[in-house]
mmCIF file with all atom_site columns, C-alpha atoms in Angstrom:
data_model
loop_
_atom_site.group_PDB
_atom_site.id
_atom_site.type_symbol
_atom_site.label_atom_id
_atom_site.label_alt_id
_atom_site.label_comp_id
_atom_site.label_asym_id
_atom_site.label_entity_id
_atom_site.label_seq_id
_atom_site.pdbx_PDB_ins_code
_atom_site.Cartn_x
_atom_site.Cartn_y
_atom_site.Cartn_z
_atom_site.occupancy
_atom_site.B_iso_or_equiv
_atom_site.pdbx_formal_charge
_atom_site.auth_seq_id
_atom_site.auth_comp_id
_atom_site.auth_asym_id
_atom_site.auth_atom_id
_atom_site.pdbx_PDB_model_num
ATOM 1  C CA . MET W 1 1  ? -37.756 -20.372 3.018   1.00 54.00 ? 1  MET W CA 1
ATOM 2  C CA . SER W 1 2  ? -35.063 -18.701 5.162   1.00 63.00 ? 2  SER W CA 1
ATOM 3  C CA . ASN W 1 3  ? -33.086 -21.990 5.380   1.00 71.00 ? 3  ASN W CA 1
ATOM 4  C CA . PHE W 1 4  ? -32.612 -21.931 1.455   1.00 70.00 ? 4  PHE W CA 1
ATOM 5  C CA . ILE W 1 5  ? -28.893 -21.463 0.798   1.00 73.00 ? 5  ILE W CA 1
ATOM 6  C CA . PHE W 1 6  ? -28.898 -21.859 -3.074  1.00 75.00 ? 6  PHE W CA 1
ATOM 7  C CA . GLY W 1 7  ? -27.366 -18.544 -4.295  1.00 74.00 ? 7  GLY W CA 1
ATOM 8  C CA . ARG W 1 8  ? -26.580 -17.308 -0.800  1.00 75.00 ? 8  ARG W CA 1
ATOM 9  C CA . TYR W 1 9  ? -22.938 -16.337 -0.149  1.00 75.00 ? 9  TYR W CA 1
ATOM 10 C CA . LEU W 1 10 ? -21.348 -18.764 2.319   1.00 75.00 ? 10 LEU W CA 1
ATOM 11 C CA . PRO W 1 11 ? -17.676 -17.998 3.445   1.00 79.00 ? 11 PRO W CA 1
ATOM 12 C CA . GLY W 1 12 ? -14.957 -20.628 2.953   1.00 80.00 ? 12 GLY W CA 1
ATOM 13 C CA . HIS W 1 13 ? -11.431 -20.993 3.504   1.00 82.00 ? 13 HIS W CA 1
ATOM 14 C CA . SER W 1 14 ? -10.371 -23.634 1.154   1.00 78.00 ? 14 SER W CA 1
ATOM 15 C CA . TRP W 1 15 ? -7.964  -23.298 -1.674  1.00 79.00 ? 15 TRP W CA 1
ATOM 16 C CA . ILE W 1 16 ? -10.874 -23.230 -3.975  1.00 80.00 ? 16 ILE W CA 1
ATOM 17 C CA . HIS W 1 17 ? -12.498 -20.338 -2.270  1.00 80.00 ? 17 HIS W CA 1
ATOM 18 C CA . GLN W 1 18 ? -9.209  -18.452 -2.366  1.00 85.00 ? 18 GLN W CA 1
ATOM 19 C CA . MET W 1 19 ? -8.685  -18.768 -6.084  1.00 85.00 ? 19 MET W CA 1
ATOM 20 C CA . SER W 1 20 ? -9.504  -16.083 -8.414  1.00 90.00 ? 20 SER W CA 1
ATOM 21 C CA . PRO W 1 21 ? -12.961 -16.084 -9.982  1.00 89.00 ? 21 PRO W CA 1
ATOM 22 C CA . GLN W 1 22 ? -11.354 -16.322 -13.467 1.00 92.00 ? 22 GLN W CA 1
ATOM 23 C CA . SER W 1 23 ? -9.303  -19.317 -12.634 1.00 90.00 ? 23 SER W CA 1
ATOM 24 C CA . LYS W 1 24 ? -12.505 -21.002 -11.250 1.00 87.00 ? 24 LYS W CA 1
ATOM 25 C CA . LEU W 1 25 ? -14.445 -20.423 -14.271 1.00 92.00 ? 25 LEU W CA 1
ATOM 26 C CA . LEU W 1 26 ? -11.632 -21.708 -16.542 1.00 91.00 ? 26 LEU W CA 1
ATOM 27 C CA . LEU W 1 27 ? -11.368 -24.869 -14.362 1.00 86.00 ? 27 LEU W CA 1
ATOM 28 C CA . SER W 1 28 ? -15.001 -25.365 -14.457 1.00 88.00 ? 28 SER W CA 1
ATOM 29 C CA . PHE W 1 29 ? -14.990 -25.042 -18.273 1.00 91.00 ? 29 PHE W CA 1
ATOM 30 C CA . TYR W 1 30 ? -12.099 -27.568 -18.627 1.00 87.00 ? 30 TYR W CA 1
ATOM 31 C CA . PHE W 1 31 ? -13.897 -29.804 -16.297 1.00 86.00 ? 31 PHE W CA 1
ATOM 32 C CA . VAL W 1 32 ? -16.935 -29.975 -18.494 1.00 89.00 ? 32 VAL W CA 1
ATOM 33 C CA . ILE W 1 33 ? -14.961 -30.447 -21.623 1.00 89.00 ? 33 ILE W CA 1
ATOM 34 C CA . ILE W 1 34 ? -13.216 -33.505 -19.857 1.00 85.00 ? 34 ILE W CA 1
ATOM 35 C CA . ILE W 1 35 ? -16.662 -34.922 -18.755 1.00 86.00 ? 35 ILE W CA 1
ATOM 36 C CA . PHE W 1 36 ? -17.819 -34.791 -22.578 1.00 88.00 ? 36 PHE W CA 1
ATOM 37 C CA . PHE W 1 37 ? -14.660 -36.614 -23.507 1.00 85.00 ? 37 PHE W CA 1
ATOM 38 C CA . ALA W 1 38 ? -14.989 -39.397 -20.950 1.00 86.00 ? 38 ALA W CA 1
ATOM 39 C CA . ASN W 1 39 ? -16.077 -42.463 -22.750 1.00 89.00 ? 39 ASN W CA 1
ATOM 40 C CA . ASN W 1 40 ? -15.066 -45.607 -20.692 1.00 90.00 ? 40 ASN W CA 1
ATOM 41 C CA . LEU W 1 41 ? -15.367 -46.815 -16.958 1.00 91.00 ? 41 LEU W CA 1
ATOM 42 C CA . ILE W 1 42 ? -11.538 -45.769 -16.277 1.00 90.00 ? 42 ILE W CA 1
ATOM 43 C CA . SER W 1 43 ? -12.059 -42.020 -17.159 1.00 88.00 ? 43 SER W CA 1
ATOM 44 C CA . TYR W 1 44 ? -15.524 -42.142 -15.349 1.00 91.00 ? 44 TYR W CA 1
ATOM 45 C CA . GLY W 1 45 ? -13.413 -43.536 -12.296 1.00 91.00 ? 45 GLY W CA 1
ATOM 46 C CA . ILE W 1 46 ? -10.791 -40.978 -12.670 1.00 89.00 ? 46 ILE W CA 1
ATOM 47 C CA . LEU W 1 47 ? -13.522 -38.166 -12.796 1.00 89.00 ? 47 LEU W CA 1
ATOM 48 C CA . SER W 1 48 ? -15.202 -39.561 -9.758  1.00 91.00 ? 48 SER W CA 1
ATOM 49 C CA . ILE W 1 49 ? -11.944 -39.481 -7.776  1.00 91.00 ? 49 ILE W CA 1
ATOM 50 C CA . LEU W 1 50 ? -11.080 -36.068 -8.713  1.00 87.00 ? 50 LEU W CA 1
ATOM 51 C CA . ILE W 1 51 ? -14.651 -35.090 -7.546  1.00 87.00 ? 51 ILE W CA 1
ATOM 52 C CA . LEU W 1 52 ? -14.106 -36.626 -4.272  1.00 91.00 ? 52 LEU W CA 1
ATOM 53 C CA . ILE W 1 53 ? -10.724 -35.086 -3.683  1.00 86.00 ? 53 ILE W CA 1
ATOM 54 C CA . VAL W 1 54 ? -12.156 -31.594 -4.506  1.00 81.00 ? 54 VAL W CA 1
ATOM 55 C CA . ILE W 1 55 ? -15.185 -32.213 -2.186  1.00 81.00 ? 55 ILE W CA 1
ATOM 56 C CA . LEU W 1 56 ? -13.069 -33.339 0.648   1.00 83.00 ? 56 LEU W CA 1
ATOM 57 C CA . LEU W 1 57 ? -10.669 -30.559 0.621   1.00 74.00 ? 57 LEU W CA 1
#
């Protein structure tokens, strides 16, 4: 159970980690709204590419 990292603070040095908590919360909210409005393969592809870019940064 000591290897379970959900909820544990992990320091990071990416631009997302350096953003203010308010802006991360706002961007998360916008992302959820965009997901709800995605209704075709092109929008799903764009969302997938954005997710991959954020993960790789």
